[in-house]
Short mmCIF file of N, CA, C and O in Angstrom, two decimals:
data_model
loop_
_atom_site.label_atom_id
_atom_site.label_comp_id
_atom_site.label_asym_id
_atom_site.label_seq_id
_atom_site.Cartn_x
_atom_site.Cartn_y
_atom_site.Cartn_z
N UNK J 275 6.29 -1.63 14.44
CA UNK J 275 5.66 -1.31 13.17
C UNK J 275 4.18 -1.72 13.17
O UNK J 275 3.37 -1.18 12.43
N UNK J 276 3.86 -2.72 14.05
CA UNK J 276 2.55 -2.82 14.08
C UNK J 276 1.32 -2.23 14.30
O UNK J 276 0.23 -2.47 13.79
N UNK J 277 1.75 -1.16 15.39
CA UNK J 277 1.36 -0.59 15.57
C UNK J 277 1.02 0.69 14.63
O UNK J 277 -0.04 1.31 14.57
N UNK J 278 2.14 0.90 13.96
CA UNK J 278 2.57 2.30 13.38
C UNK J 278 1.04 2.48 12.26
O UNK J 278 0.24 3.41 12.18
N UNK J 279 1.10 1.13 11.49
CA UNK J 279 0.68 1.23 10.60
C UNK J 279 -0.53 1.37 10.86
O UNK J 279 -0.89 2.07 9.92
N UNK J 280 -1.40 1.20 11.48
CA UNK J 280 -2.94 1.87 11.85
C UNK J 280 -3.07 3.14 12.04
O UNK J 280 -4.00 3.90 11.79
N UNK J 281 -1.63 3.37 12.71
CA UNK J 281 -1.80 4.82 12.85
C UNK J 281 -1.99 5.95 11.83
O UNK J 281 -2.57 7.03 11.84
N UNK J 282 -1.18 5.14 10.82
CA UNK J 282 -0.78 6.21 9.09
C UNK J 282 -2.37 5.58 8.33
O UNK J 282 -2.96 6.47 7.71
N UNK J 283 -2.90 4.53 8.32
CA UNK J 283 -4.15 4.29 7.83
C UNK J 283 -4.73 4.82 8.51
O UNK J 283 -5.89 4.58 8.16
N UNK J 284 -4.77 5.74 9.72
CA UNK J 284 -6.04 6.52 10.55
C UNK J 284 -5.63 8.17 9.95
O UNK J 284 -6.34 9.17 9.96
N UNK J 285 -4.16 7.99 9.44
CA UNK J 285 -4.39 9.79 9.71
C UNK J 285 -4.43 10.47 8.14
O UNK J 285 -3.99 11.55 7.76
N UNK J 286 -5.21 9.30 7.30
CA UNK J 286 -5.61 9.45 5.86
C UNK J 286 -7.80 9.16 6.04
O UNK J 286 -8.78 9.50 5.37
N UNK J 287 -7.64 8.68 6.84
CA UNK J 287 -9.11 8.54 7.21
C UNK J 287 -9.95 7.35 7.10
O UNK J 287 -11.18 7.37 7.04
N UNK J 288 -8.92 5.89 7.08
CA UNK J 288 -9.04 4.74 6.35
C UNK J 288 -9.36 4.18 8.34
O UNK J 288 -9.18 4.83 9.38
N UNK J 289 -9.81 2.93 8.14
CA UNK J 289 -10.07 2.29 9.40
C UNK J 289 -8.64 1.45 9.87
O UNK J 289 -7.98 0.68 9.17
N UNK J 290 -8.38 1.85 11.25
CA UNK J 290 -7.01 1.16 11.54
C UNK J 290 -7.04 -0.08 11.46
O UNK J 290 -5.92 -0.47 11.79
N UNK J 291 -7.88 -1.17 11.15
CA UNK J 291 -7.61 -2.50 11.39
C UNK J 291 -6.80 -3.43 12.20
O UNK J 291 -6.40 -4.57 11.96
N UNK J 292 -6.67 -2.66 13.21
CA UNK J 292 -5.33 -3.28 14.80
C UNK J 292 -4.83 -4.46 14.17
O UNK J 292 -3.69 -4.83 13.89
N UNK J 293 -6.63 -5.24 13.93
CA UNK J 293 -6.16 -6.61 14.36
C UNK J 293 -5.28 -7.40 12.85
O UNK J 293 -5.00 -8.59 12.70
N UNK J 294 -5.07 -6.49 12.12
CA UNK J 294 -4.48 -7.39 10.70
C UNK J 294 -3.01 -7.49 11.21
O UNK J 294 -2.14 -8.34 11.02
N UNK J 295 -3.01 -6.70 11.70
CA UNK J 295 -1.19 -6.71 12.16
C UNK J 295 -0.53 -7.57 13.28
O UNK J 295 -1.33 -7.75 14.20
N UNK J 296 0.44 -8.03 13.45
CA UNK J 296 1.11 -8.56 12.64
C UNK J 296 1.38 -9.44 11.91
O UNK J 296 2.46 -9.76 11.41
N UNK J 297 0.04 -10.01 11.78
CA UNK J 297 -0.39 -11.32 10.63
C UNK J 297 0.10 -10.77 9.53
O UNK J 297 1.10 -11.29 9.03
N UNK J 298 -0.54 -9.55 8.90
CA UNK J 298 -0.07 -8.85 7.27
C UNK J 298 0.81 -9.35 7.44
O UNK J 298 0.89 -10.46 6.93
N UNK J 299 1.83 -8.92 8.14
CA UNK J 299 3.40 -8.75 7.79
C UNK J 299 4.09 -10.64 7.56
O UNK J 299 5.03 -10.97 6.85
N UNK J 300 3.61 -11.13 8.05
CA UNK J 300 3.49 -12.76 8.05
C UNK J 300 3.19 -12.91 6.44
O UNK J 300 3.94 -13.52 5.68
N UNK J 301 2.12 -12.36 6.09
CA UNK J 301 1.41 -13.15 4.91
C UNK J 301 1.86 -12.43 3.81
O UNK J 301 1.77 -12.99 2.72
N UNK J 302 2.39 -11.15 3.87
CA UNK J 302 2.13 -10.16 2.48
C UNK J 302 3.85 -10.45 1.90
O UNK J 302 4.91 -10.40 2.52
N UNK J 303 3.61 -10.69 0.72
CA UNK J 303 4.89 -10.76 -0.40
C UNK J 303 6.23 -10.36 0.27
O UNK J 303 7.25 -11.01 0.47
N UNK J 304 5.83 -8.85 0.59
CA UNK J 304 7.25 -7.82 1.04
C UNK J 304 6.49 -6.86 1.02
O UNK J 304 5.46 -6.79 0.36
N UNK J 305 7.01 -5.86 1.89
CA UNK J 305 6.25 -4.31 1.95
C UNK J 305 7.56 -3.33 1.87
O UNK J 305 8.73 -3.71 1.88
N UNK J 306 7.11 -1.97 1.79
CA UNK J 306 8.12 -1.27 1.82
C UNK J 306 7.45 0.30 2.75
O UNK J 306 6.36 0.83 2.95
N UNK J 307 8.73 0.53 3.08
CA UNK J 307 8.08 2.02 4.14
C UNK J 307 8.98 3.05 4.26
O UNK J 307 10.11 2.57 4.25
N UNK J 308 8.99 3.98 4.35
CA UNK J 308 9.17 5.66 4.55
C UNK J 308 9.60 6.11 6.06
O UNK J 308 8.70 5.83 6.86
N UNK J 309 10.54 6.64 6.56
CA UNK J 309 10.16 7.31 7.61
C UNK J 309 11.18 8.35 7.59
O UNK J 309 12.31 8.26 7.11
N UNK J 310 10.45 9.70 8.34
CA UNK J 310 10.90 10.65 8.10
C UNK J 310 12.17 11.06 9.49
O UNK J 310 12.73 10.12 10.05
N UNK J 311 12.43 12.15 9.79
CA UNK J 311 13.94 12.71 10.35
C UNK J 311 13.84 12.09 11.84
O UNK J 311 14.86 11.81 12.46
N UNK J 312 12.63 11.90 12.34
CA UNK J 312 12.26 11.82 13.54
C UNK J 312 11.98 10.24 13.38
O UNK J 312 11.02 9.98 14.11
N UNK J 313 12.24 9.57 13.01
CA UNK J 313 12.04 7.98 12.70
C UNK J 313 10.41 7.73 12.54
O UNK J 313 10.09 6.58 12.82
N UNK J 314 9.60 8.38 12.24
CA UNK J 314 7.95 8.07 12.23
C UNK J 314 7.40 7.47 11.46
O UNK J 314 7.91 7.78 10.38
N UNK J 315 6.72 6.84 11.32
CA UNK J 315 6.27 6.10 9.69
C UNK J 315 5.83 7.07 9.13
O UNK J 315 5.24 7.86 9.88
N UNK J 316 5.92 7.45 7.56
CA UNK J 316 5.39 8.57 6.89
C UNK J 316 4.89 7.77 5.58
O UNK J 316 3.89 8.15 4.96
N UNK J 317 5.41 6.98 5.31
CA UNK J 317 4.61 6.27 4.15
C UNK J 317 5.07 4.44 4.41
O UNK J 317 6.03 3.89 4.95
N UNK J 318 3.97 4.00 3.81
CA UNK J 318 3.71 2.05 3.78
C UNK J 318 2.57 1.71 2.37
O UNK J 318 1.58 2.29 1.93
N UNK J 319 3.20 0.68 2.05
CA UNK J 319 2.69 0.04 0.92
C UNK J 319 3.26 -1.43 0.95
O UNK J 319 4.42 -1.71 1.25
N UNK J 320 2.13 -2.46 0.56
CA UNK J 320 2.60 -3.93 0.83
C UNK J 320 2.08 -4.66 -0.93
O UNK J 320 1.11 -4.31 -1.60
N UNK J 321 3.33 -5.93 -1.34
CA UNK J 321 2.40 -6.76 -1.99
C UNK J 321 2.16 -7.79 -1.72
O UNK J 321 3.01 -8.39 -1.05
N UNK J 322 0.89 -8.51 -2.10
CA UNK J 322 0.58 -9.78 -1.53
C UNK J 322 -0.42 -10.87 -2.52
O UNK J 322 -1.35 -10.20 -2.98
N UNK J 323 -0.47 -11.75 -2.79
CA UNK J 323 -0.88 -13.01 -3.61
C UNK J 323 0.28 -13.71 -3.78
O UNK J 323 1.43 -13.51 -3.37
N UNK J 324 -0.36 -14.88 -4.67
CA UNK J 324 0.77 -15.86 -5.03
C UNK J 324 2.22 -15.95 -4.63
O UNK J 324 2.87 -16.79 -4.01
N UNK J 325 2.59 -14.45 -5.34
CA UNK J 325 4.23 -14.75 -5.57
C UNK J 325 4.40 -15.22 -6.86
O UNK J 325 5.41 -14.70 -7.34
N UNK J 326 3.73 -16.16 -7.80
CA UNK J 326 4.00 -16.51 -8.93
C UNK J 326 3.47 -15.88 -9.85
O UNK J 326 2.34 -16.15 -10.26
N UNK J 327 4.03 -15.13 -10.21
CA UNK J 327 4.01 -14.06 -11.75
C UNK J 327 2.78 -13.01 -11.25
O UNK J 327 3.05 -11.82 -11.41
N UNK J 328 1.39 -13.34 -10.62
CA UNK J 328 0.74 -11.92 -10.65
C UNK J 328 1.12 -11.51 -8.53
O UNK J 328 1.38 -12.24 -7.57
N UNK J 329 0.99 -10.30 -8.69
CA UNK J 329 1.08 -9.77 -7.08
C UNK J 329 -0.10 -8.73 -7.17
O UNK J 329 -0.70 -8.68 -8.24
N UNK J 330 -0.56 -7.75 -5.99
CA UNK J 330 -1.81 -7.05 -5.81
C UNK J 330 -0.89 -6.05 -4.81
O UNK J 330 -0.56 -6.26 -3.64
N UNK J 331 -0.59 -4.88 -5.65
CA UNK J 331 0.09 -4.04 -4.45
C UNK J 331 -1.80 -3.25 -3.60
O UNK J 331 -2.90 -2.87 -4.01
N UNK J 332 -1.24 -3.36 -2.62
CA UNK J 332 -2.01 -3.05 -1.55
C UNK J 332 -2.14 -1.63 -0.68
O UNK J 332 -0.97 -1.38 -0.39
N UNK J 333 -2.78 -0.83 -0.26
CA UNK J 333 -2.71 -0.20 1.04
C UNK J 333 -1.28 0.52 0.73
O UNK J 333 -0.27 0.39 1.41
N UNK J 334 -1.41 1.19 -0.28
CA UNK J 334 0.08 2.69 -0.78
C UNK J 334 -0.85 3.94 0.25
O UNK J 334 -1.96 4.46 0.09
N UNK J 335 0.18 4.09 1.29
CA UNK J 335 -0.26 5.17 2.54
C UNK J 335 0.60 6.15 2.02
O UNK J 335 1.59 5.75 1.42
N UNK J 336 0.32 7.85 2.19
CA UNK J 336 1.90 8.53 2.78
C UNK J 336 0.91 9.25 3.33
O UNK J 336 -0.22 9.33 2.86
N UNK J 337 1.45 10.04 4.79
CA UNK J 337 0.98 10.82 6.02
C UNK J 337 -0.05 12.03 5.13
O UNK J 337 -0.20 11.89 3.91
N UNK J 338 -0.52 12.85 5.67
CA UNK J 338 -1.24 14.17 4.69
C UNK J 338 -0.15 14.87 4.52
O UNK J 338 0.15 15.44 3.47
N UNK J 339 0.77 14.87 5.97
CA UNK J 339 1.86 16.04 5.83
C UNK J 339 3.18 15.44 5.18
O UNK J 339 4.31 15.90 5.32
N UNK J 340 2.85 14.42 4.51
CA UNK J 340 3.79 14.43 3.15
C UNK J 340 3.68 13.92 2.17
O UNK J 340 4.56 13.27 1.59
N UNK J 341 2.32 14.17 1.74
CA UNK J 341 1.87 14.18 0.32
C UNK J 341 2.40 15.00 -0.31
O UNK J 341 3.09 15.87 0.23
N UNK J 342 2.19 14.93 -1.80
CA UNK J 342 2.38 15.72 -2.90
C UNK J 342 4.02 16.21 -2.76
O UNK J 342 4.37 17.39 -2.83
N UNK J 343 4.89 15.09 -2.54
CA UNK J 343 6.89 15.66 -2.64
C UNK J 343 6.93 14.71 -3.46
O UNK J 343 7.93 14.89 -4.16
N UNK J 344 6.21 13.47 -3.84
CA UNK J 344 7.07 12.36 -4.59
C UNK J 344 7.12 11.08 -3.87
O UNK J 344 7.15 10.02 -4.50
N UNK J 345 7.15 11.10 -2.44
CA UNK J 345 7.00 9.83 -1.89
C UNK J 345 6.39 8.46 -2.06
O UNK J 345 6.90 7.35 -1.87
N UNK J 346 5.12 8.81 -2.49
CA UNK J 346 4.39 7.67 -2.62
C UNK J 346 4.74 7.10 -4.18
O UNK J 346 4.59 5.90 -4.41
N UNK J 347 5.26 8.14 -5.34
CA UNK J 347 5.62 7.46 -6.52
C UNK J 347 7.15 6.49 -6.30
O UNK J 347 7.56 5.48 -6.86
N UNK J 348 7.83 7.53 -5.00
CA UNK J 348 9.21 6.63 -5.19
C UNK J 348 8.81 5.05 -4.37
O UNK J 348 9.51 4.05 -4.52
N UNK J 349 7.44 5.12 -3.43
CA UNK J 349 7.43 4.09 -2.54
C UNK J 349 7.02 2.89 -3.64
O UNK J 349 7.49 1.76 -3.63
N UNK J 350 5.92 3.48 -4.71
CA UNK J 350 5.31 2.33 -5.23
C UNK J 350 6.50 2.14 -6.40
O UNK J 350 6.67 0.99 -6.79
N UNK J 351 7.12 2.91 -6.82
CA UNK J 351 8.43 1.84 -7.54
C UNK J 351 9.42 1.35 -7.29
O UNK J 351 10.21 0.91 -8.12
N UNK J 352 9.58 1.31 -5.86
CA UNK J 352 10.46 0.57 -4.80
C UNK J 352 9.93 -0.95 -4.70
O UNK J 352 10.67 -1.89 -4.42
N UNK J 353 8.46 -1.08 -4.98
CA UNK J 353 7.24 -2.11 -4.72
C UNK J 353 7.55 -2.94 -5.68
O UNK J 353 7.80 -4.14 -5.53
N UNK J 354 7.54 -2.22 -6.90
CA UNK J 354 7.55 -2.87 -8.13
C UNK J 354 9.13 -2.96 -8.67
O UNK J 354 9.68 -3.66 -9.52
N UNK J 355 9.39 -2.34 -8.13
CA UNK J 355 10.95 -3.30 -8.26
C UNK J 355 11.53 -4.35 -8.05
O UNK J 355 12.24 -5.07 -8.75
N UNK J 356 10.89 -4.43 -6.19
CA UNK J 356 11.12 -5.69 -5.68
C UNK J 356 10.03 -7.14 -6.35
O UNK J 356 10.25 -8.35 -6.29
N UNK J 357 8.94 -6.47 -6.92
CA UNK J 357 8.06 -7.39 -7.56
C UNK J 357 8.87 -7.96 -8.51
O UNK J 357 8.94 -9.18 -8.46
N UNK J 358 9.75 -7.18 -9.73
CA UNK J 358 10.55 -7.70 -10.53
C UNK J 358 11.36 -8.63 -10.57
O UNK J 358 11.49 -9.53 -11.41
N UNK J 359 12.24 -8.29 -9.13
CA UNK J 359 13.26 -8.74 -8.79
C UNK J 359 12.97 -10.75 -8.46
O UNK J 359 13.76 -11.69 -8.48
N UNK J 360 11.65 -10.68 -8.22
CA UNK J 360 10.84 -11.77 -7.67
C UNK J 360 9.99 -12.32 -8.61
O UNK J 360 9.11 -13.02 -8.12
N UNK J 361 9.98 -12.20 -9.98
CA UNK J 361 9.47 -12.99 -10.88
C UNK J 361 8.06 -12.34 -11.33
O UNK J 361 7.37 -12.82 -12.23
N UNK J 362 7.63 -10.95 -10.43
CA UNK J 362 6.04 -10.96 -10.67
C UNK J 362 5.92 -10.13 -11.41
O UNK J 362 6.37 -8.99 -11.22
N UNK J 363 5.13 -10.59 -12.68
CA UNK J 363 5.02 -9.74 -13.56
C UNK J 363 4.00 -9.01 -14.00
O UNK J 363 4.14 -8.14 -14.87
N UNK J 364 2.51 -9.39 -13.25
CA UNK J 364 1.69 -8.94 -13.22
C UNK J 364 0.94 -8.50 -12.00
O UNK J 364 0.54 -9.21 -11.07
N UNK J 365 0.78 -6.82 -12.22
CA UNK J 365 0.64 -6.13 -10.78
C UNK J 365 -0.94 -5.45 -11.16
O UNK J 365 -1.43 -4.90 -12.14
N UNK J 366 -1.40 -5.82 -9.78
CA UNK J 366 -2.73 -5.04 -10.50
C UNK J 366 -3.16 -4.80 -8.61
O UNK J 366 -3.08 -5.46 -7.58
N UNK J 367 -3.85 -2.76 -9.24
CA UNK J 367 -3.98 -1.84 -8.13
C UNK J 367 -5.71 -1.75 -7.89
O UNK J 367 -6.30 -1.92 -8.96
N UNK J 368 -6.39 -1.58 -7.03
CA UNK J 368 -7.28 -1.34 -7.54
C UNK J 368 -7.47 0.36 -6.78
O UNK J 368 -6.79 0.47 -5.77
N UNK J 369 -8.03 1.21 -7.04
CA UNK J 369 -7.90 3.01 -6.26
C UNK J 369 -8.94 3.82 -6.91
O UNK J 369 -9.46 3.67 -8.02
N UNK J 370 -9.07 4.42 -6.29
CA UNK J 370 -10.15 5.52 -6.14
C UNK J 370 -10.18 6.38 -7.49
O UNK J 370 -9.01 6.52 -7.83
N UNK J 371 -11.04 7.02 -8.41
CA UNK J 371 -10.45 7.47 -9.69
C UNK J 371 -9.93 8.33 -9.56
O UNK J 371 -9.30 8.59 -10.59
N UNK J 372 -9.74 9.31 -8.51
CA UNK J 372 -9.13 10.34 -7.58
C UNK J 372 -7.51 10.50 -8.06
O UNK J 372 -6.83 11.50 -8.31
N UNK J 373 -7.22 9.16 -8.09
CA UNK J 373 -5.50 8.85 -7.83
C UNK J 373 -5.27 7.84 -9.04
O UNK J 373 -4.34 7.04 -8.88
N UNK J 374 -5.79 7.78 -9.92
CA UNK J 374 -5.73 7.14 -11.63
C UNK J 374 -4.50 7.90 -11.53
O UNK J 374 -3.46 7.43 -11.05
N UNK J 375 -4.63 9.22 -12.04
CA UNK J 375 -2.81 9.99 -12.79
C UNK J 375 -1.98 9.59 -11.71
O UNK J 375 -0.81 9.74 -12.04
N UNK J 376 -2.10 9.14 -10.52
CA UNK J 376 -1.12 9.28 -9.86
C UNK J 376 -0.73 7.79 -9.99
O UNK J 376 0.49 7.63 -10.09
N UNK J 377 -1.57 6.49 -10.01
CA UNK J 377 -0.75 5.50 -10.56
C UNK J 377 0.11 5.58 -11.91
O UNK J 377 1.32 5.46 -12.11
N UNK J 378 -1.15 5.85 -12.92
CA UNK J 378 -0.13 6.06 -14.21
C UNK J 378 1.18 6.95 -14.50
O UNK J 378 1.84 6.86 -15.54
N UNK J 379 1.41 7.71 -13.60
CA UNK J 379 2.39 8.13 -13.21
C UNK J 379 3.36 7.11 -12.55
O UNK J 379 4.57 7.33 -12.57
N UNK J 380 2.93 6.18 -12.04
CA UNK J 380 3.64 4.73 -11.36
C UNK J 380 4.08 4.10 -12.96
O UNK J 380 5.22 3.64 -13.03
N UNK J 381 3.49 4.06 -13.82
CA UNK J 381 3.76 3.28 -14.80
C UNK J 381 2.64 2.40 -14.93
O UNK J 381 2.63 1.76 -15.98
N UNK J 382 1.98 2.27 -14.39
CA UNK J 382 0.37 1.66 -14.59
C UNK J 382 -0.80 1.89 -15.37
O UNK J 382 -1.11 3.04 -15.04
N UNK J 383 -1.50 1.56 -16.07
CA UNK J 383 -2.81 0.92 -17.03
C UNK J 383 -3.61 1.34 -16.78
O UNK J 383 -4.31 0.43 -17.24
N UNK J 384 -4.40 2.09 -16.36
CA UNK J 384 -6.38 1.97 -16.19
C UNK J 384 -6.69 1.65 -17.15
O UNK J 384 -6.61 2.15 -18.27
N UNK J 385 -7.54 -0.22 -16.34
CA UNK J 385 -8.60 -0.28 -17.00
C UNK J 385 -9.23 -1.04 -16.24
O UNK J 385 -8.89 -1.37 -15.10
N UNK J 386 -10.69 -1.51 -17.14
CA UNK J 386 -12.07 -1.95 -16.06
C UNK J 386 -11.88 -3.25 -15.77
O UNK J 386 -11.16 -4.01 -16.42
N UNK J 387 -12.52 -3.56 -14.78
CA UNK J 387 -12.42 -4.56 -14.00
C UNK J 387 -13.35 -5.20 -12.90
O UNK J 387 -14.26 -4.38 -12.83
N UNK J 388 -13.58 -6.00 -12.17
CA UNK J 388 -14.49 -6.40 -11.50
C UNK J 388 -13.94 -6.29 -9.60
O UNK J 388 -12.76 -6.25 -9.27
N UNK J 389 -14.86 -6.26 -8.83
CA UNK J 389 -14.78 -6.10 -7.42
C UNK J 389 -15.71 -6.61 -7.01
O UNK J 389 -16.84 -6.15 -7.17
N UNK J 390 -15.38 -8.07 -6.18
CA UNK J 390 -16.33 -8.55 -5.48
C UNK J 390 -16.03 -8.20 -3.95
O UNK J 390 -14.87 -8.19 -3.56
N UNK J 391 -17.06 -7.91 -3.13
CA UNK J 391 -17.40 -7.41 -1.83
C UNK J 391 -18.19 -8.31 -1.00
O UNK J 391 -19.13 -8.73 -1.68
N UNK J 392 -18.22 -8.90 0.45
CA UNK J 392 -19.00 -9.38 0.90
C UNK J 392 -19.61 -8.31 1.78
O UNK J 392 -19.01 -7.51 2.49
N UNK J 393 -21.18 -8.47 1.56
CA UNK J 393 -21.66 -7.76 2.10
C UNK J 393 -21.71 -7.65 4.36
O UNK J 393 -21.99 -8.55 5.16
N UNK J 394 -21.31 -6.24 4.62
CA UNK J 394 -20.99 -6.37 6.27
C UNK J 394 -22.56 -5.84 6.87
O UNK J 394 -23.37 -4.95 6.61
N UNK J 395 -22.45 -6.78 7.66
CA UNK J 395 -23.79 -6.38 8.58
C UNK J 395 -23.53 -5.36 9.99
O UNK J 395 -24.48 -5.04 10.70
#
């Protein structure tokens, strides 16, 4: 899986980050994943902070060639289920305004908020 997952963050156009893996999987809450007939990864999504009452779902992937069936809404309430199940009650996404309806379609909020960045040289 370590591998996999750079691969599905490369074939959306995102940077594979090799090296987070398999640390993520060490550090992040619980993740959840997709794979299609041929066993391939087709969709991944992780949460990660605390654990105590707030979580930060993270990095909701599905392949290009299986966007738009439903996947990524059933992946991220698979997410937030298990968030439930685990005490966390406050989930917060941050995404592109691109994909707003498609969280609130998750059951999620837009609203404003802050993003701090360190600047990369």
């Amino acid at each position: 899986m370590e591998h996999e997952v750079p691969n599905l963050r490369e074939s959306i156009g995102w940077d594979r980050r090799d090296g987070d893996y398999p640390l993520l999987f060490e550090r992040c809450l619980f993740w959840a994943s997709l794979r299609n007939e041929d066993e391939e990864l087709i969709a991944f999504g992780y949460m990660t902070g605390p654990g105590i009452e707030h979580g930060y779902l993270e990095d909701v992937i599905v392949h290009p060639n299986y966007q738009e069936r439903g996947i990524g809404n059933r992946l991220v309430k698979a997410l937030l289920q298990e968030a439930e199940k685990q005490g966390i009650c406050i989930i917060t996404v941050t995404f592109q305004d691109k994909h707003k309806e498609f969280y609130e379609s998750c059951g999620f909020t837009a609203c404003s908020g802050g993003v701090w960045r360190m600047k990369q040289e």
